[in-house]
Every structure is written in C-alpha cells, then in structure tokens.
JSON list of C-alpha atoms in Angstrom, two decimals:
[
{"chain": "K", "resi": 714, "resn": "GLY", "atom": "CA", "xyz": [36.39, -28.94, 28.59]},
{"chain": "K", "resi": 715, "resn": "GLU", "atom": "CA", "xyz": [39.46, -26.88, 29.37]},
{"chain": "K", "resi": 716, "resn": "GLY", "atom": "CA", "xyz": [39.97, -26.06, 25.71]},
{"chain": "K", "resi": 717, "resn": "GLU", "atom": "CA", "xyz": [36.51, -24.55, 25.17]},
{"chain": "K", "resi": 718, "resn": "PRO", "atom": "CA", "xyz": [37.44, -20.99, 26.27]},
{"chain": "K", "resi": 719, "resn": "LEU", "atom": "CA", "xyz": [40.40, -21.05, 23.89]},
{"chain": "K", "resi": 720, "resn": "ILE", "atom": "CA", "xyz": [38.20, -22.29, 21.04]},
{"chain": "K", "resi": 721, "resn": "ARG", "atom": "CA", "xyz": [35.63, -19.54, 21.70]},
{"chain": "K", "resi": 722, "resn": "ALA", "atom": "CA", "xyz": [38.39, -16.92, 21.86]},
{"chain": "K", "resi": 723, "resn": "SER", "atom": "CA", "xyz": [39.81, -18.22, 18.59]},
{"chain": "K", "resi": 724, "resn": "ILE", "atom": "CA", "xyz": [36.39, -18.02, 16.91]},
{"chain": "K", "resi": 725, "resn": "ILE", "atom": "CA", "xyz": [35.90, -14.45, 18.16]},
{"chain": "K", "resi": 726, "resn": "ASP", "atom": "CA", "xyz": [39.38, -13.43, 16.98]},
{"chain": "K", "resi": 727, "resn": "ASN", "atom": "CA", "xyz": [38.72, -14.98, 13.58]},
{"chain": "K", "resi": 728, "resn": "ARG", "atom": "CA", "xyz": [35.39, -13.14, 13.23]},
{"chain": "K", "resi": 729, "resn": "GLU", "atom": "CA", "xyz": [37.04, -9.87, 14.22]},
{"chain": "K", "resi": 730, "resn": "ARG", "atom": "CA", "xyz": [39.81, -10.41, 11.68]},
{"chain": "K", "resi": 731, "resn": "GLN", "atom": "CA", "xyz": [37.24, -11.17, 8.95]},
{"chain": "K", "resi": 732, "resn": "ARG", "atom": "CA", "xyz": [35.29, -8.05, 9.85]},
{"chain": "K", "resi": 733, "resn": "ARG", "atom": "CA", "xyz": [38.42, -5.88, 9.65]},
{"chain": "K", "resi": 734, "resn": "GLU", "atom": "CA", "xyz": [39.31, -7.39, 6.28]},
{"chain": "K", "resi": 735, "resn": "LYS", "atom": "CA", "xyz": [35.80, -6.72, 4.95]},
{"chain": "K", "resi": 736, "resn": "ILE", "atom": "CA", "xyz": [35.93, -3.10, 6.11]},
{"chain": "K", "resi": 737, "resn": "GLN", "atom": "CA", "xyz": [39.42, -2.54, 4.67]},
{"chain": "K", "resi": 738, "resn": "ARG", "atom": "CA", "xyz": [38.44, -4.05, 1.32]},
{"chain": "K", "resi": 739, "resn": "ALA", "atom": "CA", "xyz": [35.21, -2.03, 1.11]},
{"chain": "K", "resi": 740, "resn": "THR", "atom": "CA", "xyz": [37.03, 1.17, 2.11]},
{"chain": "K", "resi": 741, "resn": "PHE", "atom": "CA", "xyz": [39.58, 0.65, -0.65]},
{"chain": "K", "resi": 742, "resn": "GLU", "atom": "CA", "xyz": [36.86, -0.12, -3.22]},
{"chain": "K", "resi": 743, "resn": "ILE", "atom": "CA", "xyz": [34.88, 3.01, -2.31]},
{"chain": "K", "resi": 744, "resn": "SER", "atom": "CA", "xyz": [38.02, 5.14, -2.55]},
{"chain": "K", "resi": 745, "resn": "GLU", "atom": "CA", "xyz": [38.70, 3.70, -5.99]},
{"chain": "K", "resi": 746, "resn": "ALA", "atom": "CA", "xyz": [35.09, 4.29, -7.05]},
{"chain": "K", "resi": 747, "resn": "VAL", "atom": "CA", "xyz": [35.49, 8.02, -6.40]},
{"chain": "K", "resi": 748, "resn": "HIS", "atom": "CA", "xyz": [38.11, 8.12, -9.17]},
{"chain": "K", "resi": 749, "resn": "THR", "atom": "CA", "xyz": [36.47, 5.71, -11.62]},
{"chain": "K", "resi": 750, "resn": "ALA", "atom": "CA", "xyz": [32.80, 6.76, -11.36]},
{"chain": "K", "resi": 751, "resn": "ALA", "atom": "CA", "xyz": [31.85, 9.27, -14.03]},
{"chain": "K", "resi": 752, "resn": "ASP", "atom": "CA", "xyz": [29.34, 11.10, -11.84]},
{"chain": "K", "resi": 753, "resn": "LEU", "atom": "CA", "xyz": [27.33, 10.88, -8.60]},
{"chain": "K", "resi": 754, "resn": "PRO", "atom": "CA", "xyz": [24.70, 8.41, -9.92]},
{"chain": "K", "resi": 755, "resn": "SER", "atom": "CA", "xyz": [27.51, 6.13, -11.06]},
{"chain": "K", "resi": 756, "resn": "LEU", "atom": "CA", "xyz": [29.17, 6.43, -7.65]},
{"chain": "K", "resi": 757, "resn": "TYR", "atom": "CA", "xyz": [25.91, 5.49, -5.91]},
{"chain": "K", "resi": 758, "resn": "ARG", "atom": "CA", "xyz": [25.61, 2.36, -8.06]},
{"chain": "K", "resi": 759, "resn": "GLU", "atom": "CA", "xyz": [29.20, 1.42, -7.25]},
{"chain": "K", "resi": 760, "resn": "ILE", "atom": "CA", "xyz": [28.53, 1.89, -3.52]},
{"chain": "K", "resi": 761, "resn": "HIS", "atom": "CA", "xyz": [25.46, -0.36, -3.78]},
{"chain": "K", "resi": 762, "resn": "THR", "atom": "CA", "xyz": [27.57, -3.10, -5.37]},
{"chain": "K", "resi": 763, "resn": "ILE", "atom": "CA", "xyz": [30.22, -2.76, -2.66]},
{"chain": "K", "resi": 764, "resn": "VAL", "atom": "CA", "xyz": [27.68, -2.94, 0.19]},
{"chain": "K", "resi": 765, "resn": "ALA", "atom": "CA", "xyz": [26.06, -5.96, -1.49]},
{"chain": "K", "resi": 766, "resn": "GLY", "atom": "CA", "xyz": [29.42, -7.69, -1.13]},
{"chain": "K", "resi": 767, "resn": "LEU", "atom": "CA", "xyz": [29.23, -7.20, 2.63]},
{"chain": "K", "resi": 768, "resn": "MET", "atom": "CA", "xyz": [25.59, -8.10, 3.40]},
{"chain": "K", "resi": 769, "resn": "PRO", "atom": "CA", "xyz": [22.21, -8.69, 1.71]},
{"chain": "K", "resi": 770, "resn": "ALA", "atom": "CA", "xyz": [21.41, -5.47, -0.17]},
{"chain": "K", "resi": 771, "resn": "GLN", "atom": "CA", "xyz": [18.57, -6.24, -2.58]},
{"chain": "K", "resi": 772, "resn": "ASN", "atom": "CA", "xyz": [16.79, -3.32, -0.93]},
{"chain": "K", "resi": 773, "resn": "PHE", "atom": "CA", "xyz": [19.20, -0.44, -0.54]},
{"chain": "K", "resi": 774, "resn": "TYR", "atom": "CA", "xyz": [19.07, 3.32, -0.54]},
{"chain": "K", "resi": 775, "resn": "ILE", "atom": "CA", "xyz": [21.12, 6.44, 0.09]},
{"chain": "K", "resi": 776, "resn": "ALA", "atom": "CA", "xyz": [19.14, 9.37, 1.52]},
{"chain": "K", "resi": 777, "resn": "LEU", "atom": "CA", "xyz": [20.67, 12.84, 1.82]},
{"chain": "K", "resi": 778, "resn": "LEU", "atom": "CA", "xyz": [19.51, 15.83, 3.84]},
{"chain": "K", "resi": 779, "resn": "GLU", "atom": "CA", "xyz": [18.96, 18.92, 1.70]},
{"chain": "K", "resi": 780, "resn": "PRO", "atom": "CA", "xyz": [20.38, 21.72, 3.89]},
{"chain": "K", "resi": 781, "resn": "ARG", "atom": "CA", "xyz": [18.15, 24.56, 2.67]},
{"chain": "K", "resi": 782, "resn": "SER", "atom": "CA", "xyz": [14.79, 22.80, 2.62]},
{"chain": "K", "resi": 783, "resn": "GLN", "atom": "CA", "xyz": [15.61, 20.36, 5.45]},
{"chain": "K", "resi": 784, "resn": "MET", "atom": "CA", "xyz": [13.95, 17.63, 3.37]},
{"chain": "K", "resi": 785, "resn": "ILE", "atom": "CA", "xyz": [15.20, 14.06, 3.05]},
{"chain": "K", "resi": 786, "resn": "GLU", "atom": "CA", "xyz": [15.99, 13.36, -0.59]},
{"chain": "K", "resi": 787, "resn": "PHE", "atom": "CA", "xyz": [16.55, 9.82, -1.87]},
{"chain": "K", "resi": 788, "resn": "ALA", "atom": "CA", "xyz": [19.62, 10.17, -4.05]},
{"chain": "K", "resi": 789, "resn": "TYR", "atom": "CA", "xyz": [19.69, 6.43, -4.78]},
{"chain": "K", "resi": 790, "resn": "HIS", "atom": "CA", "xyz": [16.92, 3.89, -4.20]},
{"chain": "K", "resi": 791, "resn": "VAL", "atom": "CA", "xyz": [16.58, 0.22, -5.20]},
{"chain": "K", "resi": 792, "resn": "ASP", "atom": "CA", "xyz": [13.72, -1.76, -3.64]},
{"chain": "K", "resi": 793, "resn": "GLU", "atom": "CA", "xyz": [11.70, -4.89, -4.41]},
{"chain": "K", "resi": 794, "resn": "ARG", "atom": "CA", "xyz": [8.36, -3.44, -3.30]},
{"chain": "K", "resi": 795, "resn": "THR", "atom": "CA", "xyz": [8.45, 0.34, -3.46]},
{"chain": "K", "resi": 796, "resn": "ASP", "atom": "CA", "xyz": [9.37, 3.02, -5.96]},
{"chain": "K", "resi": 797, "resn": "ARG", "atom": "CA", "xyz": [11.76, 5.82, -5.18]},
{"chain": "K", "resi": 798, "resn": "PRO", "atom": "CA", "xyz": [10.04, 8.04, -2.60]},
{"chain": "K", "resi": 799, "resn": "PRO", "atom": "CA", "xyz": [9.59, 11.78, -3.09]},
{"chain": "K", "resi": 800, "resn": "PRO", "atom": "CA", "xyz": [11.47, 14.14, -0.74]},
{"chain": "K", "resi": 801, "resn": "LEU", "atom": "CA", "xyz": [10.20, 13.66, 2.82]},
{"chain": "K", "resi": 802, "resn": "PRO", "atom": "CA", "xyz": [10.11, 15.96, 5.87]},
{"chain": "K", "resi": 803, "resn": "MET", "atom": "CA", "xyz": [12.46, 15.36, 8.77]},
{"chain": "K", "resi": 804, "resn": "ASN", "atom": "CA", "xyz": [9.86, 13.58, 10.91]},
{"chain": "K", "resi": 805, "resn": "THR", "atom": "CA", "xyz": [9.10, 10.82, 8.42]},
{"chain": "K", "resi": 806, "resn": "GLY", "atom": "CA", "xyz": [10.37, 7.26, 8.57]},
{"chain": "K", "resi": 807, "resn": "LEU", "atom": "CA", "xyz": [13.25, 5.62, 10.35]},
{"chain": "K", "resi": 808, "resn": "THR", "atom": "CA", "xyz": [15.62, 7.54, 8.12]},
{"chain": "K", "resi": 809, "resn": "SER", "atom": "CA", "xyz": [14.69, 10.70, 10.00]},
{"chain": "K", "resi": 810, "resn": "VAL", "atom": "CA", "xyz": [15.43, 8.98, 13.33]},
{"chain": "K", "resi": 811, "resn": "VAL", "atom": "CA", "xyz": [18.99, 8.15, 12.21]},
{"chain": "K", "resi": 812, "resn": "LEU", "atom": "CA", "xyz": [19.47, 11.66, 10.83]},
{"chain": "K", "resi": 813, "resn": "ARG", "atom": "CA", "xyz": [18.23, 13.39, 13.98]},
{"chain": "K", "resi": 814, "resn": "THR", "atom": "CA", "xyz": [20.18, 11.20, 16.40]},
{"chain": "K", "resi": 815, "resn": "GLY", "atom": "CA", "xyz": [23.28, 10.59, 14.28]},
{"chain": "K", "resi": 816, "resn": "LYS", "atom": "CA", "xyz": [23.27, 6.98, 15.50]},
{"chain": "K", "resi": 817, "resn": "PRO", "atom": "CA", "xyz": [22.98, 3.64, 13.65]},
{"chain": "K", "resi": 818, "resn": "LEU", "atom": "CA", "xyz": [19.70, 1.77, 14.04]},
{"chain": "K", "resi": 819, "resn": "LEU", "atom": "CA", "xyz": [18.79, -1.90, 13.62]},
{"chain": "K", "resi": 820, "resn": "VAL", "atom": "CA", "xyz": [15.10, -2.72, 14.13]},
{"chain": "K", "resi": 821, "resn": "ASP", "atom": "CA", "xyz": [12.97, -5.80, 13.49]},
{"chain": "K", "resi": 822, "resn": "HIS", "atom": "CA", "xyz": [9.43, -6.34, 12.22]},
{"chain": "K", "resi": 823, "resn": "ALA", "atom": "CA", "xyz": [7.83, -5.89, 15.63]},
{"chain": "K", "resi": 824, "resn": "MET", "atom": "CA", "xyz": [9.11, -2.33, 15.87]},
{"chain": "K", "resi": 825, "resn": "LEU", "atom": "CA", "xyz": [8.70, -1.53, 12.18]},
{"chain": "K", "resi": 826, "resn": "ALA", "atom": "CA", "xyz": [5.03, -2.55, 12.29]},
{"chain": "K", "resi": 827, "resn": "ARG", "atom": "CA", "xyz": [4.21, 0.06, 14.96]},
{"chain": "K", "resi": 828, "resn": "LYS", "atom": "CA", "xyz": [2.63, 3.33, 13.92]},
{"chain": "K", "resi": 829, "resn": "LEU", "atom": "CA", "xyz": [4.14, 5.90, 16.24]},
{"chain": "K", "resi": 830, "resn": "PRO", "atom": "CA", "xyz": [2.72, 9.37, 16.89]},
{"chain": "K", "resi": 831, "resn": "LEU", "atom": "CA", "xyz": [5.01, 12.35, 17.13]},
{"chain": "K", "resi": 832, "resn": "GLY", "atom": "CA", "xyz": [4.16, 13.11, 20.74]},
{"chain": "K", "resi": 833, "resn": "PRO", "atom": "CA", "xyz": [5.49, 10.50, 23.18]},
{"chain": "K", "resi": 834, "resn": "LYS", "atom": "CA", "xyz": [9.13, 9.61, 23.51]},
{"chain": "K", "resi": 835, "resn": "VAL", "atom": "CA", "xyz": [10.10, 6.20, 22.17]},
{"chain": "K", "resi": 836, "resn": "THR", "atom": "CA", "xyz": [13.40, 4.36, 22.59]},
{"chain": "K", "resi": 837, "resn": "PHE", "atom": "CA", "xyz": [14.89, 2.21, 19.83]},
{"chain": "K", "resi": 838, "resn": "GLN", "atom": "CA", "xyz": [17.81, 0.19, 21.19]},
{"chain": "K", "resi": 839, "resn": "GLY", "atom": "CA", "xyz": [19.03, 3.06, 23.35]},
{"chain": "K", "resi": 840, "resn": "VAL", "atom": "CA", "xyz": [18.09, 5.80, 20.88]},
{"chain": "K", "resi": 841, "resn": "GLU", "atom": "CA", "xyz": [15.78, 8.11, 22.80]},
{"chain": "K", "resi": 842, "resn": "ASP", "atom": "CA", "xyz": [13.13, 10.46, 21.44]},
{"chain": "K", "resi": 843, "resn": "ALA", "atom": "CA", "xyz": [12.98, 8.47, 18.21]},
{"chain": "K", "resi": 844, "resn": "THR", "atom": "CA", "xyz": [9.40, 9.37, 17.28]},
{"chain": "K", "resi": 845, "resn": "TYR", "atom": "CA", "xyz": [8.43, 9.37, 13.61]},
{"chain": "K", "resi": 846, "resn": "PHE", "atom": "CA", "xyz": [5.61, 9.01, 11.10]},
{"chain": "K", "resi": 847, "resn": "GLU", "atom": "CA", "xyz": [5.75, 5.61, 9.44]},
{"chain": "K", "resi": 848, "resn": "SER", "atom": "CA", "xyz": [6.69, 5.59, 5.76]},
{"chain": "K", "resi": 849, "resn": "GLY", "atom": "CA", "xyz": [6.82, 2.86, 3.12]},
{"chain": "K", "resi": 850, "resn": "VAL", "atom": "CA", "xyz": [6.16, -0.87, 3.39]},
{"chain": "K", "resi": 851, "resn": "PRO", "atom": "CA", "xyz": [7.19, -2.37, 6.76]},
{"chain": "K", "resi": 852, "resn": "ALA", "atom": "CA", "xyz": [10.10, -4.81, 6.37]},
{"chain": "K", "resi": 853, "resn": "ALA", "atom": "CA", "xyz": [11.09, -7.82, 8.44]},
{"chain": "K", "resi": 854, "resn": "VAL", "atom": "CA", "xyz": [14.29, -6.00, 9.44]},
{"chain": "K", "resi": 855, "resn": "TRP", "atom": "CA", "xyz": [15.74, -2.56, 8.70]},
{"chain": "K", "resi": 856, "resn": "LEU", "atom": "CA", "xyz": [19.30, -1.34, 9.18]},
{"chain": "K", "resi": 857, "resn": "GLY", "atom": "CA", "xyz": [20.29, 2.29, 8.73]},
{"chain": "K", "resi": 858, "resn": "VAL", "atom": "CA", "xyz": [23.48, 4.15, 9.63]},
{"chain": "K", "resi": 859, "resn": "PRO", "atom": "CA", "xyz": [24.29, 7.87, 9.42]},
{"chain": "K", "resi": 860, "resn": "LEU", "atom": "CA", "xyz": [26.62, 9.38, 6.85]},
{"chain": "K", "resi": 861, "resn": "LEU", "atom": "CA", "xyz": [28.73, 11.52, 9.13]},
{"chain": "K", "resi": 862, "resn": "LEU", "atom": "CA", "xyz": [30.89, 14.37, 7.88]},
{"chain": "K", "resi": 863, "resn": "ARG", "atom": "CA", "xyz": [32.85, 16.37, 10.43]},
{"chain": "K", "resi": 864, "resn": "GLY", "atom": "CA", "xyz": [30.52, 15.12, 13.14]},
{"chain": "K", "resi": 865, "resn": "ARG", "atom": "CA", "xyz": [27.33, 16.10, 11.29]},
{"chain": "K", "resi": 866, "resn": "ALA", "atom": "CA", "xyz": [24.87, 13.68, 9.68]},
{"chain": "K", "resi": 867, "resn": "ILE", "atom": "CA", "xyz": [24.48, 14.58, 6.01]},
{"chain": "K", "resi": 868, "resn": "GLY", "atom": "CA", "xyz": [22.44, 11.51, 5.13]},
{"chain": "K", "resi": 869, "resn": "VAL", "atom": "CA", "xyz": [21.69, 7.84, 5.73]},
{"chain": "K", "resi": 870, "resn": "VAL", "atom": "CA", "xyz": [22.61, 4.60, 4.03]},
{"chain": "K", "resi": 871, "resn": "ALA", "atom": "CA", "xyz": [20.11, 1.80, 4.66]},
{"chain": "K", "resi": 872, "resn": "VAL", "atom": "CA", "xyz": [19.35, -1.82, 3.81]},
{"chain": "K", "resi": 873, "resn": "GLN", "atom": "CA", "xyz": [16.23, -3.84, 4.57]},
{"chain": "K", "resi": 874, "resn": "ASP", "atom": "CA", "xyz": [14.82, -7.32, 4.09]},
{"chain": "K", "resi": 875, "resn": "TYR", "atom": "CA", "xyz": [11.13, -8.13, 3.72]},
{"chain": "K", "resi": 876, "resn": "GLY", "atom": "CA", "xyz": [11.32, -11.87, 4.37]},
{"chain": "K", "resi": 877, "resn": "ASN", "atom": "CA", "xyz": [14.19, -12.73, 6.71]},
{"chain": "K", "resi": 878, "resn": "GLU", "atom": "CA", "xyz": [14.19, -11.08, 10.13]},
{"chain": "K", "resi": 879, "resn": "GLN", "atom": "CA", "xyz": [17.69, -12.47, 10.74]},
{"chain": "K", "resi": 880, "resn": "ALA", "atom": "CA", "xyz": [19.17, -10.91, 7.59]},
{"chain": "K", "resi": 881, "resn": "TYR", "atom": "CA", "xyz": [21.18, -8.39, 9.63]},
{"chain": "K", "resi": 882, "resn": "CYS", "atom": "CA", "xyz": [22.84, -8.51, 13.03]},
{"chain": "K", "resi": 883, "resn": "GLU", "atom": "CA", "xyz": [24.93, -6.27, 15.27]},
{"chain": "K", "resi": 884, "resn": "ASN", "atom": "CA", "xyz": [28.05, -7.25, 13.34]},
{"chain": "K", "resi": 885, "resn": "ASP", "atom": "CA", "xyz": [26.46, -5.97, 10.11]},
{"chain": "K", "resi": 886, "resn": "LYS", "atom": "CA", "xyz": [25.54, -2.73, 11.88]},
{"chain": "K", "resi": 887, "resn": "GLN", "atom": "CA", "xyz": [29.15, -2.21, 12.95]},
{"chain": "K", "resi": 888, "resn": "ILE", "atom": "CA", "xyz": [30.50, -3.01, 9.48]},
{"chain": "K", "resi": 889, "resn": "LEU", "atom": "CA", "xyz": [28.06, -0.66, 7.74]},
{"chain": "K", "resi": 890, "resn": "THR", "atom": "CA", "xyz": [28.79, 2.08, 10.30]},
{"chain": "K", "resi": 891, "resn": "PHE", "atom": "CA", "xyz": [32.51, 1.94, 9.53]},
{"chain": "K", "resi": 892, "resn": "VAL", "atom": "CA", "xyz": [31.93, 1.78, 5.77]},
{"chain": "K", "resi": 893, "resn": "ALA", "atom": "CA", "xyz": [29.47, 4.70, 5.92]},
{"chain": "K", "resi": 894, "resn": "ARG", "atom": "CA", "xyz": [32.29, 7.01, 7.01]},
{"chain": "K", "resi": 895, "resn": "GLN", "atom": "CA", "xyz": [34.08, 6.34, 3.75]},
{"chain": "K", "resi": 896, "resn": "ILE", "atom": "CA", "xyz": [30.81, 6.65, 1.81]},
{"chain": "K", "resi": 897, "resn": "ALA", "atom": "CA", "xyz": [30.23, 10.13, 3.27]},
{"chain": "K", "resi": 898, "resn": "LEU", "atom": "CA", "xyz": [33.73, 11.24, 2.25]},
{"chain": "K", "resi": 899, "resn": "ALA", "atom": "CA", "xyz": [33.26, 9.77, -1.23]},
{"chain": "K", "resi": 900, "resn": "ILE", "atom": "CA", "xyz": [29.97, 11.62, -1.74]},
{"chain": "K", "resi": 901, "resn": "GLU", "atom": "CA", "xyz": [31.52, 14.90, -0.57]},
{"chain": "K", "resi": 902, "resn": "ARG", "atom": "CA", "xyz": [34.47, 14.50, -2.95]},
{"chain": "K", "resi": 903, "resn": "LYS", "atom": "CA", "xyz": [32.21, 13.66, -5.89]},
{"chain": "K", "resi": 904, "resn": "ARG", "atom": "CA", "xyz": [29.89, 16.57, -5.07]},
{"chain": "K", "resi": 905, "resn": "THR", "atom": "CA", "xyz": [32.88, 18.93, -4.97]},
{"chain": "K", "resi": 906, "resn": "GLU", "atom": "CA", "xyz": [34.12, 17.54, -8.27]},
{"chain": "K", "resi": 907, "resn": "ALA", "atom": "CA", "xyz": [30.68, 17.94, -9.86]},
{"chain": "K", "resi": 908, "resn": "GLU", "atom": "CA", "xyz": [30.43, 21.55, -8.64]},
{"chain": "K", "resi": 909, "resn": "LEU", "atom": "CA", "xyz": [33.91, 22.30, -10.00]},
{"chain": "K", "resi": 910, "resn": "LEU", "atom": "CA", "xyz": [32.93, 20.85, -13.39]},
{"chain": "K", "resi": 911, "resn": "ARG", "atom": "CA", "xyz": [29.76, 22.96, -13.41]},
{"chain": "K", "resi": 912, "resn": "THR", "atom": "CA", "xyz": [31.81, 26.06, -12.58]},
{"chain": "K", "resi": 913, "resn": "LEU", "atom": "CA", "xyz": [34.29, 25.33, -15.37]},
{"chain": "K", "resi": 914, "resn": "ALA", "atom": "CA", "xyz": [31.43, 24.74, -17.80]},
{"chain": "K", "resi": 915, "resn": "ARG", "atom": "CA", "xyz": [29.85, 28.08, -16.83]},
{"chain": "K", "resi": 916, "resn": "GLU", "atom": "CA", "xyz": [33.20, 29.85, -17.25]},
{"chain": "K", "resi": 917, "resn": "LYS", "atom": "CA", "xyz": [33.67, 28.21, -20.64]},
{"chain": "K", "resi": 918, "resn": "GLU", "atom": "CA", "xyz": [30.16, 29.26, -21.66]},
{"chain": "K", "resi": 919, "resn": "LEU", "atom": "CA", "xyz": [30.80, 32.82, -20.45]},
{"chain": "K", "resi": 920, "resn": "GLY", "atom": "CA", "xyz": [34.10, 32.84, -22.37]},
{"chain": "K", "resi": 921, "resn": "GLN", "atom": "CA", "xyz": [32.30, 31.79, -25.54]},
{"chain": "K", "resi": 922, "resn": "LEU", "atom": "CA", "xyz": [29.60, 34.44, -25.00]},
{"chain": "K", "resi": 923, "resn": "LYS", "atom": "CA", "xyz": [32.28, 37.08, -24.45]},
{"chain": "K", "resi": 924, "resn": "SER", "atom": "CA", "xyz": [34.09, 36.04, -27.61]},
{"chain": "K", "resi": 925, "resn": "THR", "atom": "CA", "xyz": [30.84, 36.13, -29.61]},
{"chain": "K", "resi": 926, "resn": "PHE", "atom": "CA", "xyz": [29.97, 39.55, -28.20]},
{"chain": "K", "resi": 927, "resn": "VAL", "atom": "CA", "xyz": [33.38, 41.02, -29.01]},
{"chain": "K", "resi": 928, "resn": "SER", "atom": "CA", "xyz": [33.19, 39.59, -32.52]},
{"chain": "K", "resi": 929, "resn": "MET", "atom": "CA", "xyz": [29.69, 41.02, -33.02]},
{"chain": "K", "resi": 930, "resn": "VAL", "atom": "CA", "xyz": [30.66, 44.46, -31.68]},
{"chain": "K", "resi": 931, "resn": "SER", "atom": "CA", "xyz": [33.78, 44.54, -33.86]},
{"chain": "K", "resi": 932, "resn": "HIS", "atom": "CA", "xyz": [31.65, 43.71, -36.89]},
{"chain": "K", "resi": 933, "resn": "GLU", "atom": "CA", "xyz": [29.13, 46.44, -36.02]},
{"chain": "K", "resi": 934, "resn": "PHE", "atom": "CA", "xyz": [31.94, 48.99, -35.74]},
{"chain": "K", "resi": 935, "resn": "ARG", "atom": "CA", "xyz": [33.56, 47.92, -38.99]},
{"chain": "K", "resi": 936, "resn": "THR", "atom": "CA", "xyz": [30.33, 48.18, -41.00]},
{"chain": "K", "resi": 937, "resn": "PRO", "atom": "CA", "xyz": [29.73, 51.96, -40.49]},
{"chain": "K", "resi": 938, "resn": "LEU", "atom": "CA", "xyz": [33.41, 52.64, -41.15]},
{"chain": "K", "resi": 939, "resn": "GLY", "atom": "CA", "xyz": [33.12, 50.78, -44.43]},
{"chain": "K", "resi": 940, "resn": "ILE", "atom": "CA", "xyz": [30.12, 52.84, -45.45]},
{"chain": "K", "resi": 941, "resn": "ILE", "atom": "CA", "xyz": [31.90, 56.13, -44.54]},
{"chain": "K", "resi": 942, "resn": "GLN", "atom": "CA", "xyz": [34.93, 55.13, -46.58]}
]
C-alpha cells in the first residue's frame, strides 16, 4: 500500500535511533569505567560487561599489539571452548587480519573453517590480502574490530559464537566499531595512569633508599667520632 514506504522509513529511523542510544550509553559507561576501575584487568572486565549489554559476548577477548616484539598479546580472554592463547605472531588468526588492515571484520563458519596459506591473496568482505594461519576453534560466526588510536591499530576487540551463525550482523559490526574507539582511549588512559603509578612507586622507593643511605652514612660517621672523643 501507499503507507508501506513510510512504515519502512519509520522502522529504519527507529533502529538508527536505538543504535545511537546504545552507542551513547556504552560510551558513557566506558568513560566512567576508566575512573572506577582499579587497574587494567578491572577495566577489561568492565568493558566485557558493557559489550555484553550490546550483543552476545559469552566469548570475548581484547588483543593488543606489543610494539617491540610485534606479537599479539591477549590482555583479556573469556571463551567457552578455549583457554587464553599465548602471544601470537602477526600472521596468526583473524585478529592479525584486523590488525594489519585496520578494518572491522565479520565472517561466518564457511570462511572460518577454511585453512588459508600465507601465499595467495584472499578477500574477506572487501578486505584484501587477508591471508592468515588459522588459530583456535572455528566458530559459527566471528566479529572483530580494530582498536584505533590516532589512526593506528593498537589492538582488536572480538566476539564470537560457536552455535548461532546469525548471532551478529552488520548493525552489530557498526556498533562495536564505534564503541571500540572509546575502548582504545580508555585503555590508553589506564595504561598512562598505571605507568604514572609505577613511576611514583619507584620514586618513593628511591626516596626511601636515599633516606636509609643517608641515615646509615651519618651513623658510620658518628661512630668513629665517638671513639676519638
């Protein structure tokens, strides 16, 4: 009927409004978590809870690129079927594809089940040259987005589902992409805070050592003087 286009437009507008509200709420919650979390592990747990409020996140991880070693380190990892992986080289798993391209990636079981060599070029939903060595247990669907900081990918946040291939859609990819920007900022702020605390602790320790040394030297000087007197 004549009203169908208006109904479809209304549904689309409503979905867009709901998506914006979800992103705004998650952004606020992540910002608050930076101040309330005691340390980085606590922040990662808070982020997991926030993402779980947006989409299925029983299987969730945050992987960060270690700049010096160029290894992928799993800072946070919760999964039904696998333990926390050891650090992996940059050509391993879909995580490396997202890191190298700096683009979000949503792939289903058919693609995840393929064992790809490093040689030929492969395209995942417009992401070219996405070759990788398979890692972990193939899921029904995997969604990963880059953690971008000043245009550079410092890590990846990912969710996956082993049973439901329809667990994530393009809308979820867009939501997680927006939220990941705030996650990257939150991690940087907490890292800076942790480094500052370590620096202050070292300075405090050095101050105590200096005080102990001065006290010891003063004692050593006083003792011979006492004997002379």
